[in-house]
């Protein structure tokens, strides 16, 4: 979603920009976000059809909380890794 906060993307652009995601999982995720009203999908009548994804106004309201969560994860990543190591060692 953070990528879509910068500009609209075509499906293949998104797929190339997100590491380690299968085409199927990206499709399912985008469909879910579209269903929730967070992402809009526009089909342009070209040959072949061009599909573009963008955040809706509702989706844009989620960027602040999502960025805060991402910042938290970066700060606490080492703590989480240490907790996992401690747990797995038991």
PDB file of N, CA and C in Angstrom:
ATOM      1  N   UNK A   1       0.813  -1.193   0.000  1.00  0.00           N
ATOM      2  CA  UNK A   1       0.000   0.000   0.000  1.00  0.00           C
ATOM      3  C   UNK A   1       0.861   1.264   0.000  1.00  0.00           C
ATOM      4  N   UNK A   2       1.994   1.181   0.632  1.00  0.00           N
ATOM      5  CA  UNK A   2       2.834   2.376   0.696  1.00  0.00           C
ATOM      6  C   UNK A   2       3.289   2.775  -0.711  1.00  0.00           C
ATOM      7  N   UNK A   3       3.579   1.791  -1.563  1.00  0.00           N
ATOM      8  CA  UNK A   3       3.938   2.106  -2.948  1.00  0.00           C
ATOM      9  C   UNK A   3       2.815   2.881  -3.638  1.00  0.00           C
ATOM     10  N   UNK A   4       1.589   2.423  -3.442  1.00  0.00           N
ATOM     11  CA  UNK A   4       0.452   3.079  -4.091  1.00  0.00           C
ATOM     12  C   UNK A   4       0.190   4.471  -3.529  1.00  0.00           C
ATOM     13  N   UNK A   5       0.761   4.770  -2.378  1.00  0.00           N
ATOM     14  CA  UNK A   5       0.635   6.111  -1.825  1.00  0.00           C
ATOM     15  C   UNK A   5       1.439   7.134  -2.605  1.00  0.00           C
ATOM     16  N   UNK A   6       2.388   6.666  -3.395  1.00  0.00           N
ATOM     17  CA  UNK A   6       3.229   7.576  -4.186  1.00  0.00           C
ATOM     18  C   UNK A   6       2.608   7.895  -5.538  1.00  0.00           C
ATOM     19  N   UNK A   7       2.021   6.862  -6.176  1.00  0.00           N
ATOM     20  CA  UNK A   7       1.416   7.035  -7.496  1.00  0.00           C
ATOM     21  C   UNK A   7       0.647   5.777  -7.844  1.00  0.00           C
ATOM     22  N   UNK A   8      -0.044   5.785  -8.961  1.00  0.00           N
ATOM     23  CA  UNK A   8      -0.724   4.573  -9.413  1.00  0.00           C
ATOM     24  C   UNK A   8       0.295   3.663 -10.096  1.00  0.00           C
ATOM     25  N   UNK A   9       0.001   2.370 -10.068  1.00  0.00           N
ATOM     26  CA  UNK A   9       0.890   1.364 -10.647  1.00  0.00           C
ATOM     27  C   UNK A   9       0.102   0.388 -11.490  1.00  0.00           C
ATOM     28  N   UNK A  10       0.745  -0.095 -12.539  1.00  0.00           N
ATOM     29  CA  UNK A  10       0.205  -1.221 -13.273  1.00  0.00           C
ATOM     30  C   UNK A  10       0.590  -2.492 -12.521  1.00  0.00           C
ATOM     31  N   UNK A  11      -0.152  -3.570 -12.760  1.00  0.00           N
ATOM     32  CA  UNK A  11       0.063  -4.805 -12.020  1.00  0.00           C
ATOM     33  C   UNK A  11       1.512  -5.275 -12.094  1.00  0.00           C
ATOM     34  N   UNK A  12       2.069  -5.329 -13.299  1.00  0.00           N
ATOM     35  CA  UNK A  12       3.431  -5.842 -13.448  1.00  0.00           C
ATOM     36  C   UNK A  12       4.466  -4.952 -12.757  1.00  0.00           C
ATOM     37  N   UNK A  13       4.225  -3.659 -12.715  1.00  0.00           N
ATOM     38  CA  UNK A  13       5.122  -2.756 -11.980  1.00  0.00           C
ATOM     39  C   UNK A  13       5.110  -3.092 -10.495  1.00  0.00           C
ATOM     40  N   UNK A  14       3.915  -3.300  -9.963  1.00  0.00           N
ATOM     41  CA  UNK A  14       3.807  -3.677  -8.555  1.00  0.00           C
ATOM     42  C   UNK A  14       4.508  -5.002  -8.295  1.00  0.00           C
ATOM     43  N   UNK A  15       4.273  -5.962  -9.167  1.00  0.00           N
ATOM     44  CA  UNK A  15       4.859  -7.297  -8.990  1.00  0.00           C
ATOM     45  C   UNK A  15       6.381  -7.225  -8.974  1.00  0.00           C
ATOM     46  N   UNK A  16       6.955  -6.431  -9.848  1.00  0.00           N
ATOM     47  CA  UNK A  16       8.411  -6.280  -9.888  1.00  0.00           C
ATOM     48  C   UNK A  16       8.935  -5.518  -8.674  1.00  0.00           C
ATOM     49  N   UNK A  17       8.125  -4.624  -8.126  1.00  0.00           N
ATOM     50  CA  UNK A  17       8.571  -3.770  -7.027  1.00  0.00           C
ATOM     51  C   UNK A  17       8.499  -4.442  -5.657  1.00  0.00           C
ATOM     52  N   UNK A  18       7.726  -5.494  -5.550  1.00  0.00           N
ATOM     53  CA  UNK A  18       7.538  -6.168  -4.263  1.00  0.00           C
ATOM     54  C   UNK A  18       8.278  -7.497  -4.307  1.00  0.00           C
ATOM     55  N   UNK A  19       9.323  -7.593  -3.498  1.00  0.00           N
ATOM     56  CA  UNK A  19      10.125  -8.814  -3.490  1.00  0.00           C
ATOM     57  C   UNK A  19       9.355  -9.975  -2.873  1.00  0.00           C
ATOM     58  N   UNK A  20       9.603 -11.145  -3.369  1.00  0.00           N
ATOM     59  CA  UNK A  20       9.120 -12.393  -2.778  1.00  0.00           C
ATOM     60  C   UNK A  20       7.606 -12.500  -2.696  1.00  0.00           C
ATOM     61  N   UNK A  21       6.888 -11.981  -3.667  1.00  0.00           N
ATOM     62  CA  UNK A  21       5.442 -12.177  -3.691  1.00  0.00           C
ATOM     63  C   UNK A  21       5.079 -12.836  -5.010  1.00  0.00           C
ATOM     64  N   UNK A  22       4.256 -13.850  -4.920  1.00  0.00           N
ATOM     65  CA  UNK A  22       3.836 -14.524  -6.141  1.00  0.00           C
ATOM     66  C   UNK A  22       2.759 -13.692  -6.831  1.00  0.00           C
ATOM     67  N   UNK A  23       2.586 -13.938  -8.093  1.00  0.00           N
ATOM     68  CA  UNK A  23       1.570 -13.230  -8.865  1.00  0.00           C
ATOM     69  C   UNK A  23       0.192 -13.519  -8.274  1.00  0.00           C
ATOM     70  N   UNK A  24      -0.023 -14.757  -7.873  1.00  0.00           N
ATOM     71  CA  UNK A  24      -1.306 -15.158  -7.291  1.00  0.00           C
ATOM     72  C   UNK A  24      -1.583 -14.409  -5.984  1.00  0.00           C
ATOM     73  N   UNK A  25      -0.574 -14.318  -5.122  1.00  0.00           N
ATOM     74  CA  UNK A  25      -0.773 -13.642  -3.840  1.00  0.00           C
ATOM     75  C   UNK A  25      -0.997 -12.146  -4.038  1.00  0.00           C
ATOM     76  N   UNK A  26      -0.286 -11.541  -4.970  1.00  0.00           N
ATOM     77  CA  UNK A  26      -0.498 -10.123  -5.243  1.00  0.00           C
ATOM     78  C   UNK A  26      -1.914  -9.887  -5.762  1.00  0.00           C
ATOM     79  N   UNK A  27      -2.370 -10.749  -6.659  1.00  0.00           N
ATOM     80  CA  UNK A  27      -3.728 -10.642  -7.194  1.00  0.00           C
ATOM     81  C   UNK A  27      -4.751 -10.742  -6.080  1.00  0.00           C
ATOM     82  N   UNK A  28      -4.595 -11.736  -5.205  1.00  0.00           N
ATOM     83  CA  UNK A  28      -5.538 -11.910  -4.090  1.00  0.00           C
ATOM     84  C   UNK A  28      -5.523 -10.712  -3.143  1.00  0.00           C
ATOM     85  N   UNK A  29      -4.335 -10.203  -2.869  1.00  0.00           N
ATOM     86  CA  UNK A  29      -4.207  -9.054  -1.964  1.00  0.00           C
ATOM     87  C   UNK A  29      -4.875  -7.815  -2.569  1.00  0.00           C
ATOM     88  N   UNK A  30      -4.597  -7.548  -3.838  1.00  0.00           N
ATOM     89  CA  UNK A  30      -5.203  -6.388  -4.492  1.00  0.00           C
ATOM     90  C   UNK A  30      -6.722  -6.510  -4.556  1.00  0.00           C
ATOM     91  N   UNK A  31      -7.221  -7.709  -4.816  1.00  0.00           N
ATOM     92  CA  UNK A  31      -8.681  -7.913  -4.850  1.00  0.00           C
ATOM     93  C   UNK A  31      -9.298  -7.643  -3.477  1.00  0.00           C
ATOM     94  N   UNK A  32      -8.624  -8.105  -2.428  1.00  0.00           N
ATOM     95  CA  UNK A  32      -9.122  -7.864  -1.073  1.00  0.00           C
ATOM     96  C   UNK A  32      -9.117  -6.390  -0.719  1.00  0.00           C
ATOM     97  N   UNK A  33      -8.040  -5.698  -1.078  1.00  0.00           N
ATOM     98  CA  UNK A  33      -7.949  -4.260  -0.811  1.00  0.00           C
ATOM     99  C   UNK A  33      -8.985  -3.479  -1.618  1.00  0.00           C
ATOM    100  N   UNK A  34      -9.250  -3.952  -2.834  1.00  0.00           N
ATOM    101  CA  UNK A  34     -10.282  -3.319  -3.658  1.00  0.00           C
ATOM    102  C   UNK A  34     -11.661  -3.552  -3.026  1.00  0.00           C
ATOM    103  N   UNK A  35     -11.898  -4.757  -2.581  1.00  0.00           N
ATOM    104  CA  UNK A  35     -13.183  -5.092  -1.937  1.00  0.00           C
ATOM    105  C   UNK A  35     -13.410  -4.244  -0.688  1.00  0.00           C
ATOM    106  N   UNK A  36     -12.335  -3.989   0.051  1.00  0.00           N
ATOM    107  CA  UNK A  36     -12.423  -3.192   1.274  1.00  0.00           C
ATOM    108  C   UNK A  36     -12.523  -1.694   1.002  1.00  0.00           C
ATOM    109  N   UNK A  37     -12.404  -1.308  -0.255  1.00  0.00           N
ATOM    110  CA  UNK A  37     -12.513   0.108  -0.603  1.00  0.00           C
ATOM    111  C   UNK A  37     -11.232   0.891  -0.434  1.00  0.00           C
ATOM    112  N   UNK A  38     -10.096   0.181  -0.289  1.00  0.00           N
ATOM    113  CA  UNK A  38      -8.821   0.864  -0.075  1.00  0.00           C
ATOM    114  C   UNK A  38      -8.050   1.099  -1.370  1.00  0.00           C
ATOM    115  N   UNK A  39      -8.320   0.280  -2.379  1.00  0.00           N
ATOM    116  CA  UNK A  39      -7.609   0.357  -3.661  1.00  0.00           C
ATOM    117  C   UNK A  39      -8.642   0.410  -4.778  1.00  0.00           C
ATOM    118  N   UNK A  40      -8.373   1.226  -5.786  1.00  0.00           N
ATOM    119  CA  UNK A  40      -9.224   1.245  -6.982  1.00  0.00           C
ATOM    120  C   UNK A  40      -8.483   0.563  -8.122  1.00  0.00           C
ATOM    121  N   UNK A  41      -9.244  -0.078  -8.974  1.00  0.00           N
ATOM    122  CA  UNK A  41      -8.705  -0.803 -10.129  1.00  0.00           C
ATOM    123  C   UNK A  41      -9.351  -0.197 -11.375  1.00  0.00           C
ATOM    124  N   UNK A  42      -8.506   0.278 -12.287  1.00  0.00           N
ATOM    125  CA  UNK A  42      -8.988   0.876 -13.518  1.00  0.00           C
ATOM    126  C   UNK A  42      -8.453   0.083 -14.700  1.00  0.00           C
ATOM    127  N   UNK A  43      -9.357  -0.354 -15.567  1.00  0.00           N
ATOM    128  CA  UNK A  43      -8.970  -1.078 -16.777  1.00  0.00           C
ATOM    129  C   UNK A  43      -9.033  -0.103 -17.943  1.00  0.00           C
ATOM    130  N   UNK A  44      -7.893   0.054 -18.622  1.00  0.00           N
ATOM    131  CA  UNK A  44      -7.816   0.935 -19.786  1.00  0.00           C
ATOM    132  C   UNK A  44      -7.995   0.089 -21.049  1.00  0.00           C
ATOM    133  N   UNK A  45      -8.818   0.553 -21.998  1.00  0.00           N
ATOM    134  CA  UNK A  45      -9.115  -0.241 -23.198  1.00  0.00           C
ATOM    135  C   UNK A  45      -7.984  -0.209 -24.227  1.00  0.00           C
ATOM    136  N   UNK A  46      -6.893  -0.855 -23.878  1.00  0.00           N
ATOM    137  CA  UNK A  46      -5.773  -0.985 -24.805  1.00  0.00           C
ATOM    138  C   UNK A  46      -5.667  -2.452 -25.190  1.00  0.00           C
ATOM    139  N   UNK A  47      -4.795  -2.758 -26.117  1.00  0.00           N
ATOM    140  CA  UNK A  47      -4.567  -4.154 -26.504  1.00  0.00           C
ATOM    141  C   UNK A  47      -3.123  -4.493 -26.204  1.00  0.00           C
ATOM    142  N   UNK A  48      -2.851  -5.374 -25.240  1.00  0.00           N
ATOM    143  CA  UNK A  48      -3.808  -5.962 -24.297  1.00  0.00           C
ATOM    144  C   UNK A  48      -4.274  -4.917 -23.287  1.00  0.00           C
ATOM    145  N   UNK A  49      -5.375  -5.212 -22.570  1.00  0.00           N
ATOM    146  CA  UNK A  49      -5.881  -4.243 -21.590  1.00  0.00           C
ATOM    147  C   UNK A  49      -4.826  -3.902 -20.537  1.00  0.00           C
ATOM    148  N   UNK A  50      -4.766  -2.640 -20.185  1.00  0.00           N
ATOM    149  CA  UNK A  50      -3.864  -2.167 -19.145  1.00  0.00           C
ATOM    150  C   UNK A  50      -4.682  -1.961 -17.871  1.00  0.00           C
ATOM    151  N   UNK A  51      -4.212  -2.545 -16.777  1.00  0.00           N
ATOM    152  CA  UNK A  51      -4.903  -2.418 -15.498  1.00  0.00           C
ATOM    153  C   UNK A  51      -4.026  -1.601 -14.566  1.00  0.00           C
ATOM    154  N   UNK A  52      -4.626  -0.605 -13.964  1.00  0.00           N
ATOM    155  CA  UNK A  52      -3.892   0.302 -13.089  1.00  0.00           C
ATOM    156  C   UNK A  52      -4.542   0.309 -11.705  1.00  0.00           C
ATOM    157  N   UNK A  53      -3.701   0.322 -10.683  1.00  0.00           N
ATOM    158  CA  UNK A  53      -4.164   0.327  -9.294  1.00  0.00           C
ATOM    159  C   UNK A  53      -3.730   1.612  -8.620  1.00  0.00           C
ATOM    160  N   UNK A  54      -4.614   2.138  -7.770  1.00  0.00           N
ATOM    161  CA  UNK A  54      -4.331   3.366  -7.041  1.00  0.00           C
ATOM    162  C   UNK A  54      -5.062   3.302  -5.710  1.00  0.00           C
ATOM    163  N   UNK A  55      -4.617   4.100  -4.756  1.00  0.00           N
ATOM    164  CA  UNK A  55      -5.323   4.183  -3.484  1.00  0.00           C
ATOM    165  C   UNK A  55      -6.572   5.036  -3.636  1.00  0.00           C
ATOM    166  N   UNK A  56      -7.604   4.649  -2.946  1.00  0.00           N
ATOM    167  CA  UNK A  56      -8.808   5.463  -2.861  1.00  0.00           C
ATOM    168  C   UNK A  56      -8.596   6.511  -1.768  1.00  0.00           C
ATOM    169  N   UNK A  57      -9.495   7.468  -1.645  1.00  0.00           N
ATOM    170  CA  UNK A  57      -9.380   8.402  -0.523  1.00  0.00           C
ATOM    171  C   UNK A  57      -9.354   7.678   0.834  1.00  0.00           C
ATOM    172  N   UNK A  58     -10.160   6.625   0.979  1.00  0.00           N
ATOM    173  CA  UNK A  58     -10.138   5.848   2.219  1.00  0.00           C
ATOM    174  C   UNK A  58      -8.777   5.191   2.409  1.00  0.00           C
ATOM    175  N   UNK A  59      -8.222   4.643   1.342  1.00  0.00           N
ATOM    176  CA  UNK A  59      -6.897   4.014   1.413  1.00  0.00           C
ATOM    177  C   UNK A  59      -5.820   5.003   1.828  1.00  0.00           C
ATOM    178  N   UNK A  60      -5.941   6.231   1.376  1.00  0.00           N
ATOM    179  CA  UNK A  60      -4.953   7.252   1.745  1.00  0.00           C
ATOM    180  C   UNK A  60      -4.987   7.569   3.238  1.00  0.00           C
ATOM    181  N   UNK A  61      -6.150   7.431   3.871  1.00  0.00           N
ATOM    182  CA  UNK A  61      -6.230   7.679   5.315  1.00  0.00           C
ATOM    183  C   UNK A  61      -5.494   6.604   6.110  1.00  0.00           C
ATOM    184  N   UNK A  62      -5.224   5.468   5.476  1.00  0.00           N
ATOM    185  CA  UNK A  62      -4.541   4.364   6.149  1.00  0.00           C
ATOM    186  C   UNK A  62      -3.022   4.493   6.088  1.00  0.00           C
ATOM    187  N   UNK A  63      -2.502   5.387   5.262  1.00  0.00           N
ATOM    188  CA  UNK A  63      -1.051   5.529   5.108  1.00  0.00           C
ATOM    189  C   UNK A  63      -0.358   5.951   6.398  1.00  0.00           C
ATOM    190  N   UNK A  64      -0.948   6.866   7.153  1.00  0.00           N
ATOM    191  CA  UNK A  64      -0.345   7.319   8.413  1.00  0.00           C
ATOM    192  C   UNK A  64      -0.194   6.181   9.416  1.00  0.00           C
ATOM    193  N   UNK A  65      -1.291   5.491   9.764  1.00  0.00           N
ATOM    194  CA  UNK A  65      -1.166   4.366  10.697  1.00  0.00           C
ATOM    195  C   UNK A  65      -0.245   3.255  10.168  1.00  0.00           C
ATOM    196  N   UNK A  66      -0.286   3.001   8.871  1.00  0.00           N
ATOM    197  CA  UNK A  66       0.563   1.959   8.300  1.00  0.00           C
ATOM    198  C   UNK A  66       2.036   2.341   8.402  1.00  0.00           C
ATOM    199  N   UNK A  67       2.353   3.600   8.164  1.00  0.00           N
ATOM    200  CA  UNK A  67       3.740   4.067   8.292  1.00  0.00           C
ATOM    201  C   UNK A  67       4.208   3.979   9.738  1.00  0.00           C
ATOM    202  N   UNK A  68       3.320   4.308  10.681  1.00  0.00           N
ATOM    203  CA  UNK A  68       3.671   4.202  12.101  1.00  0.00           C
ATOM    204  C   UNK A  68       3.965   2.750  12.474  1.00  0.00           C
ATOM    205  N   UNK A  69       3.176   1.828  11.964  1.00  0.00           N
ATOM    206  CA  UNK A  69       3.411   0.407  12.230  1.00  0.00           C
ATOM    207  C   UNK A  69       4.738  -0.047  11.623  1.00  0.00           C
ATOM    208  N   UNK A  70       5.026   0.385  10.414  1.00  0.00           N
ATOM    209  CA  UNK A  70       6.291   0.029   9.772  1.00  0.00           C
ATOM    210  C   UNK A  70       7.477   0.585  10.563  1.00  0.00           C
ATOM    211  N   UNK A  71       7.359   1.822  11.036  1.00  0.00           N
ATOM    212  CA  UNK A  71       8.425   2.413  11.852  1.00  0.00           C
ATOM    213  C   UNK A  71       8.622   1.623  13.141  1.00  0.00           C
ATOM    214  N   UNK A  72       7.532   1.228  13.768  1.00  0.00           N
ATOM    215  CA  UNK A  72       7.603   0.429  15.002  1.00  0.00           C
ATOM    216  C   UNK A  72       8.333  -0.889  14.731  1.00  0.00           C
ATOM    217  N   UNK A  73       8.000  -1.536  13.620  1.00  0.00           N
ATOM    218  CA  UNK A  73       8.619  -2.818  13.284  1.00  0.00           C
ATOM    219  C   UNK A  73      10.120  -2.672  13.071  1.00  0.00           C
ATOM    220  N   UNK A  74      10.549  -1.584  12.462  1.00  0.00           N
ATOM    221  CA  UNK A  74      11.983  -1.351  12.247  1.00  0.00           C
ATOM    222  C   UNK A  74      12.686  -1.155  13.588  1.00  0.00           C
ATOM    223  N   UNK A  75      12.098  -0.351  14.459  1.00  0.00           N
ATOM    224  CA  UNK A  75      12.709  -0.081  15.765  1.00  0.00           C
ATOM    225  C   UNK A  75      12.777  -1.343  16.622  1.00  0.00           C
ATOM    226  N   UNK A  76      11.723  -2.145  16.601  1.00  0.00           N
ATOM    227  CA  UNK A  76      11.630  -3.304  17.488  1.00  0.00           C
ATOM    228  C   UNK A  76      11.996  -4.632  16.813  1.00  0.00           C
ATOM    229  N   UNK A  77      12.434  -4.568  15.568  1.00  0.00           N
ATOM    230  CA  UNK A  77      12.843  -5.782  14.863  1.00  0.00           C
ATOM    231  C   UNK A  77      13.874  -6.603  15.616  1.00  0.00           C
ATOM    232  N   UNK A  78      14.939  -5.992  16.131  1.00  0.00           N
ATOM    233  CA  UNK A  78      15.927  -6.767  16.886  1.00  0.00           C
ATOM    234  C   UNK A  78      15.333  -7.417  18.147  1.00  0.00           C
ATOM    235  N   UNK A  79      14.413  -6.735  18.818  1.00  0.00           N
ATOM    236  CA  UNK A  79      13.762  -7.309  19.993  1.00  0.00           C
ATOM    237  C   UNK A  79      12.927  -8.531  19.614  1.00  0.00           C
ATOM    238  N   UNK A  80      12.240  -8.437  18.520  1.00  0.00           N
ATOM    239  CA  UNK A  80      11.416  -9.548  18.055  1.00  0.00           C
ATOM    240  C   UNK A  80      12.303 -10.732  17.673  1.00  0.00           C
ATOM    241  N   UNK A  81      13.402 -10.453  16.960  1.00  0.00           N
ATOM    242  CA  UNK A  81      14.331 -11.526  16.576  1.00  0.00           C
ATOM    243  C   UNK A  81      14.911 -12.205  17.813  1.00  0.00           C
ATOM    244  N   UNK A  82      15.270 -11.423  18.831  1.00  0.00           N
ATOM    245  CA  UNK A  82      15.817 -11.995  20.068  1.00  0.00           C
ATOM    246  C   UNK A  82      14.772 -12.833  20.786  1.00  0.00           C
ATOM    247  N   UNK A  83      13.531 -12.363  20.828  1.00  0.00           N
ATOM    248  CA  UNK A  83      12.457 -13.138  21.458  1.00  0.00           C
ATOM    249  C   UNK A  83      12.220 -14.452  20.728  1.00  0.00           C
ATOM    250  N   UNK A  84      12.284 -14.444  19.409  1.00  0.00           N
ATOM    251  CA  UNK A  84      12.113 -15.673  18.638  1.00  0.00           C
ATOM    252  C   UNK A  84      13.238 -16.663  18.924  1.00  0.00           C
ATOM    253  N   UNK A  85      14.475 -16.145  18.966  1.00  0.00           N
ATOM    254  CA  UNK A  85      15.623 -17.010  19.269  1.00  0.00           C
ATOM    255  C   UNK A  85      15.472 -17.616  20.652  1.00  0.00           C
ATOM    256  N   UNK A  86      15.085 -16.814  21.629  1.00  0.00           N
ATOM    257  CA  UNK A  86      14.907 -17.291  22.999  1.00  0.00           C
ATOM    258  C   UNK A  86      13.815 -18.366  23.033  1.00  0.00           C
ATOM    259  N   UNK A  87      12.711 -18.115  22.356  1.00  0.00           N
ATOM    260  CA  UNK A  87      11.608 -19.073  22.332  1.00  0.00           C
ATOM    261  C   UNK A  87      12.022 -20.379  21.671  1.00  0.00           C
ATOM    262  N   UNK A  88      12.704 -20.271  20.535  1.00  0.00           N
ATOM    263  CA  UNK A  88      13.086 -21.473  19.775  1.00  0.00           C
ATOM    264  C   UNK A  88      14.147 -22.285  20.491  1.00  0.00           C
ATOM    265  N   UNK A  89      14.922 -21.655  21.356  1.00  0.00           N
ATOM    266  CA  UNK A  89      15.984 -22.362  22.083  1.00  0.00           C
ATOM    267  C   UNK A  89      15.402 -23.223  23.214  1.00  0.00           C
ATOM    268  N   UNK A  90      14.189 -22.957  23.626  1.00  0.00           N
ATOM    269  CA  UNK A  90      13.589 -23.738  24.719  1.00  0.00           C
ATOM    270  C   UNK A  90      13.162 -25.095  24.267  1.00  0.00           C
TER     271      UNK A  90
END
